Amino acid sequence: MEKLDGKKISEKFLFEVKKEVEYLKNRLNKSPVLATVLVGDNPASKVYVSRKIKTCQKVGIGSMDIKLPSSIREGDLLNEIDRLNKNDDVNGILVQLPLPPHIDVEKVISFISPIKDVDGFHPVNLGNLLRGNDSLYPCTPFGIIKLLKEYDIQVEGKNCVIIGRSVIVGKPLALLLLKENGTVTICHSKSKNLKEISKSADILIAAIGKPGFVTPDYVKKGAVVIDVGINSISDKNYAFRIKGEVGLKSIEKKGYLLVGDVEYKTVSNIASYITPVPGGVGPLTISILMENTLKAFKLQRGIKND
Ligand code: NAD
């Protein structure tokens, strides 16, 4: 079994973004700018936004950190996005999800200018993906495709099974795998014979949000296993079973342990390649966000992308 080291690959991608940002800065005296919009004070969202801003700083991308109260009216949030859409100094707009329940998330996402939609969730960008055209692709799924390429894992002709059909991961990933000529099956909470279908996969992707859901009986020998899940657990027995002493220590120290949707210890005995959690898909999501911000900057200036 070989570990798919998302952290290492993400550092490589970030280095490439940094080099190009420096080159463009020397040429144009301008750098890309990402505006992050955080509504309310959800602790996990705060951590995600601060990580994104830190990564911007690391690669020379400017950031605009917009924090709004959870009581904000939908109309006022749309006005804020309108200002960002019209601001030529802003190249990417990221509205951190989830939004408070009184705000219509579909309306907000559709309001972001598609050319600044660095999350790739706007219907225009998803529509381009559906049509097989170039687009700002959703970060997590595109990170997975790029990770497979880095390890020379062929998708063409392979049975790819995705568990999870969210618009953030499962659905766009299915389209990207199709674009690579994979034979794609999407499973979800209502799927029947999930184990049998999963076991037919050459490439199995879990994006469910349930700790350790994928056990060895879901996995064909030699399959490539991609674990998208990020779950915080506090059960010491489970932590010990999944990660041994390291898991126990994490719970004792931090009060929680981050685990994926795949039971890493047991499944790694069967898989040919597997992503760990943390250090697998997660870091790639942020590096693709940086790539998308750079791509948006170039699109807005008519600079050709490679
Ligand atoms: P979601 O809740 O929107 O979707 C979960 C999907 O899992 C649904 O389509 C549902 O049908 C399916 N599902 C649930 N129970 C199932 C079952 N018993 N059998 C089969 N399918 C089942 O979640 P999401 O936003 O796609 O996220 C999934 C996981 O990935 C979460 O843990 C999330 O934190 C993580 N995530 C990680 C990254 C990253 O950067 N690594 C990015 C996005 C999401």
PDB file of N, CA, C and O in Angstrom, residues 233-262:
ATOM      1  N   ILE A 233     -14.224  13.152  16.175  1.00  0.00           N
ATOM      2  CA  ILE A 233     -14.797  12.184  17.132  1.00  0.00           C
ATOM      3  C   ILE A 233     -14.185  12.384  18.528  1.00  0.00           C
ATOM      4  O   ILE A 233     -13.071  12.909  18.653  1.00  0.00           O
ATOM      5  N   SER A 234     -14.929  11.936  19.545  1.00  0.00           N
ATOM      6  CA  SER A 234     -14.383  12.073  20.907  1.00  0.00           C
ATOM      7  C   SER A 234     -14.460  10.741  21.673  1.00  0.00           C
ATOM      8  O   SER A 234     -14.141  10.677  22.839  1.00  0.00           O
ATOM      9  N   ASP A 235     -14.859   9.677  20.961  1.00  0.00           N
ATOM     10  CA  ASP A 235     -14.980   8.356  21.580  1.00  0.00           C
ATOM     11  C   ASP A 235     -13.590   7.699  21.657  1.00  0.00           C
ATOM     12  O   ASP A 235     -12.984   7.361  20.639  1.00  0.00           O
ATOM     13  N   LYS A 236     -13.114   7.541  22.891  1.00  0.00           N
ATOM     14  CA  LYS A 236     -11.738   7.043  23.081  1.00  0.00           C
ATOM     15  C   LYS A 236     -11.541   5.622  22.544  1.00  0.00           C
ATOM     16  O   LYS A 236     -10.511   5.305  21.959  1.00  0.00           O
ATOM     17  N   ASN A 237     -12.551   4.752  22.764  1.00  0.00           N
ATOM     18  CA  ASN A 237     -12.425   3.362  22.304  1.00  0.00           C
ATOM     19  C   ASN A 237     -12.278   3.316  20.788  1.00  0.00           C
ATOM     20  O   ASN A 237     -11.426   2.607  20.246  1.00  0.00           O
ATOM     21  N   TYR A 238     -13.124   4.119  20.132  1.00  0.00           N
ATOM     22  CA  TYR A 238     -13.084   4.143  18.666  1.00  0.00           C
ATOM     23  C   TYR A 238     -11.736   4.714  18.191  1.00  0.00           C
ATOM     24  O   TYR A 238     -11.115   4.195  17.269  1.00  0.00           O
ATOM     25  N   ALA A 239     -11.313   5.776  18.860  1.00  0.00           N
ATOM     26  CA  ALA A 239     -10.047   6.421  18.488  1.00  0.00           C
ATOM     27  C   ALA A 239      -8.893   5.418  18.591  1.00  0.00           C
ATOM     28  O   ALA A 239      -8.019   5.352  17.719  1.00  0.00           O
ATOM     29  N   PHE A 240      -8.938   4.607  19.637  1.00  0.00           N
ATOM     30  CA  PHE A 240      -7.866   3.627  19.836  1.00  0.00           C
ATOM     31  C   PHE A 240      -7.910   2.560  18.742  1.00  0.00           C
ATOM     32  O   PHE A 240      -6.881   2.159  18.200  1.00  0.00           O
ATOM     33  N   ARG A 241      -9.135   2.155  18.412  1.00  0.00           N
ATOM     34  CA  ARG A 241      -9.295   1.115  17.381  1.00  0.00           C
ATOM     35  C   ARG A 241      -8.771   1.608  16.027  1.00  0.00           C
ATOM     36  O   ARG A 241      -8.114   0.882  15.286  1.00  0.00           O
ATOM     37  N   ILE A 242      -9.051   2.871  15.729  1.00  0.00           N
ATOM     38  CA  ILE A 242      -8.686   3.421  14.416  1.00  0.00           C
ATOM     39  C   ILE A 242      -7.222   3.830  14.349  1.00  0.00           C
ATOM     40  O   ILE A 242      -6.528   3.570  13.384  1.00  0.00           O
ATOM     41  N   LYS A 243      -6.734   4.488  15.407  1.00  0.00           N
ATOM     42  CA  LYS A 243      -5.380   5.062  15.325  1.00  0.00           C
ATOM     43  C   LYS A 243      -4.453   4.644  16.459  1.00  0.00           C
ATOM     44  O   LYS A 243      -3.362   5.202  16.593  1.00  0.00           O
ATOM     45  N   GLY A 244      -4.882   3.714  17.308  1.00  0.00           N
ATOM     46  CA  GLY A 244      -4.032   3.240  18.402  1.00  0.00           C
ATOM     47  C   GLY A 244      -3.736   4.354  19.403  1.00  0.00           C
ATOM     48  O   GLY A 244      -4.544   5.258  19.605  1.00  0.00           O
ATOM     49  N   GLU A 245      -2.506   4.307  19.976  1.00  0.00           N
ATOM     50  CA  GLU A 245      -2.116   5.259  21.028  1.00  0.00           C
ATOM     51  C   GLU A 245      -2.215   6.708  20.548  1.00  0.00           C
ATOM     52  O   GLU A 245      -2.599   7.603  21.300  1.00  0.00           O
ATOM     53  N   VAL A 246      -1.879   6.943  19.280  1.00  0.00           N
ATOM     54  CA  VAL A 246      -1.886   8.305  18.726  1.00  0.00           C
ATOM     55  C   VAL A 246      -3.294   8.903  18.825  1.00  0.00           C
ATOM     56  O   VAL A 246      -3.479  10.066  19.209  1.00  0.00           O
ATOM     57  N   GLY A 247      -4.302   8.065  18.518  1.00  0.00           N
ATOM     58  CA  GLY A 247      -5.690   8.516  18.567  1.00  0.00           C
ATOM     59  C   GLY A 247      -6.102   8.856  19.995  1.00  0.00           C
ATOM     60  O   GLY A 247      -6.722   9.892  20.241  1.00  0.00           O
ATOM     61  N   LEU A 248      -5.721   7.967  20.906  1.00  0.00           N
ATOM     62  CA  LEU A 248      -6.064   8.207  22.317  1.00  0.00           C
ATOM     63  C   LEU A 248      -5.450   9.502  22.817  1.00  0.00           C
ATOM     64  O   LEU A 248      -6.101  10.325  23.457  1.00  0.00           O
ATOM     65  N   LYS A 249      -4.173   9.694  22.473  1.00  0.00           N
ATOM     66  CA  LYS A 249      -3.460  10.893  22.951  1.00  0.00           C
ATOM     67  C   LYS A 249      -4.108  12.149  22.421  1.00  0.00           C
ATOM     68  O   LYS A 249      -4.230  13.148  23.128  1.00  0.00           O
ATOM     69  N   SER A 250      -4.549  12.101  21.141  1.00  0.00           N
ATOM     70  CA  SER A 250      -5.158  13.281  20.541  1.00  0.00           C
ATOM     71  C   SER A 250      -6.418  13.675  21.314  1.00  0.00           C
ATOM     72  O   SER A 250      -6.660  14.849  21.596  1.00  0.00           O
ATOM     73  N   ILE A 251      -7.221  12.662  21.683  1.00  0.00           N
ATOM     74  CA  ILE A 251      -8.460  12.965  22.414  1.00  0.00           C
ATOM     75  C   ILE A 251      -8.139  13.512  23.809  1.00  0.00           C
ATOM     76  O   ILE A 251      -8.741  14.474  24.265  1.00  0.00           O
ATOM     77  N   GLU A 252      -7.114  12.908  24.436  1.00  0.00           N
ATOM     78  CA  GLU A 252      -6.754  13.390  25.776  1.00  0.00           C
ATOM     79  C   GLU A 252      -6.253  14.830  25.719  1.00  0.00           C
ATOM     80  O   GLU A 252      -6.554  15.646  26.578  1.00  0.00           O
ATOM     81  N   LYS A 253      -5.505  15.153  24.643  1.00  0.00           N
ATOM     82  CA  LYS A 253      -4.896  16.492  24.548  1.00  0.00           C
ATOM     83  C   LYS A 253      -5.891  17.535  24.043  1.00  0.00           C
ATOM     84  O   LYS A 253      -6.061  18.597  24.640  1.00  0.00           O
ATOM     85  N   LYS A 254      -6.563  17.211  22.911  1.00  0.00           N
ATOM     86  CA  LYS A 254      -7.400  18.231  22.262  1.00  0.00           C
ATOM     87  C   LYS A 254      -8.894  18.036  22.519  1.00  0.00           C
ATOM     88  O   LYS A 254      -9.697  18.907  22.258  1.00  0.00           O
ATOM     89  N   GLY A 255      -9.256  16.852  23.005  1.00  0.00           N
ATOM     90  CA  GLY A 255     -10.686  16.580  23.247  1.00  0.00           C
ATOM     91  C   GLY A 255     -11.367  15.993  22.020  1.00  0.00           C
ATOM     92  O   GLY A 255     -12.532  15.627  22.077  1.00  0.00           O
ATOM     93  N   TYR A 256     -10.643  15.902  20.907  1.00  0.00           N
ATOM     94  CA  TYR A 256     -11.241  15.316  19.701  1.00  0.00           C
ATOM     95  C   TYR A 256     -10.137  14.716  18.822  1.00  0.00           C
ATOM     96  O   TYR A 256      -8.939  14.970  19.030  1.00  0.00           O
ATOM     97  N   LEU A 257     -10.594  13.920  17.847  1.00  0.00           N
ATOM     98  CA  LEU A 257      -9.671  13.350  16.866  1.00  0.00           C
ATOM     99  C   LEU A 257     -10.350  13.459  15.504  1.00  0.00           C
ATOM    100  O   LEU A 257     -11.537  13.180  15.375  1.00  0.00           O
ATOM    101  N   LEU A 258      -9.592  13.896  14.504  1.00  0.00           N
ATOM    102  CA  LEU A 258     -10.162  13.973  13.156  1.00  0.00           C
ATOM    103  C   LEU A 258      -9.934  12.643  12.446  1.00  0.00           C
ATOM    104  O   LEU A 258      -8.806  12.146  12.392  1.00  0.00           O
ATOM    105  N   VAL A 259     -11.021  12.073  11.933  1.00  0.00           N
ATOM    106  CA  VAL A 259     -10.918  10.811  11.186  1.00  0.00           C
ATOM    107  C   VAL A 259     -11.727  10.927   9.892  1.00  0.00           C
ATOM    108  O   VAL A 259     -12.594  11.795   9.764  1.00  0.00           O
ATOM    109  N   GLY A 260     -11.424  10.039   8.966  1.00  0.00           N
ATOM    110  CA  GLY A 260     -12.122  10.064   7.686  1.00  0.00           C
ATOM    111  C   GLY A 260     -13.351   9.173   7.681  1.00  0.00           C
ATOM    112  O   GLY A 260     -13.807   8.682   8.722  1.00  0.00           O
ATOM    113  N   ASP A 261     -13.859   8.944   6.475  1.00  0.00           N
ATOM    114  CA  ASP A 261     -15.006   8.047   6.289  1.00  0.00           C
ATOM    115  C   ASP A 261     -14.527   6.609   6.104  1.00  0.00           C
ATOM    116  O   ASP A 261     -15.337   5.686   6.003  1.00  0.00           O
ATOM    117  N   VAL A 262     -13.220   6.434   5.991  1.00  0.00           N
ATOM    118  CA  VAL A 262     -12.656   5.111   5.731  1.00  0.00           C
ATOM    119  C   VAL A 262     -11.918   4.647   6.993  1.00  0.00           C
ATOM    120  O   VAL A 262     -11.217   5.442   7.625  1.00  0.00           O
TER     121      VAL A 262
END
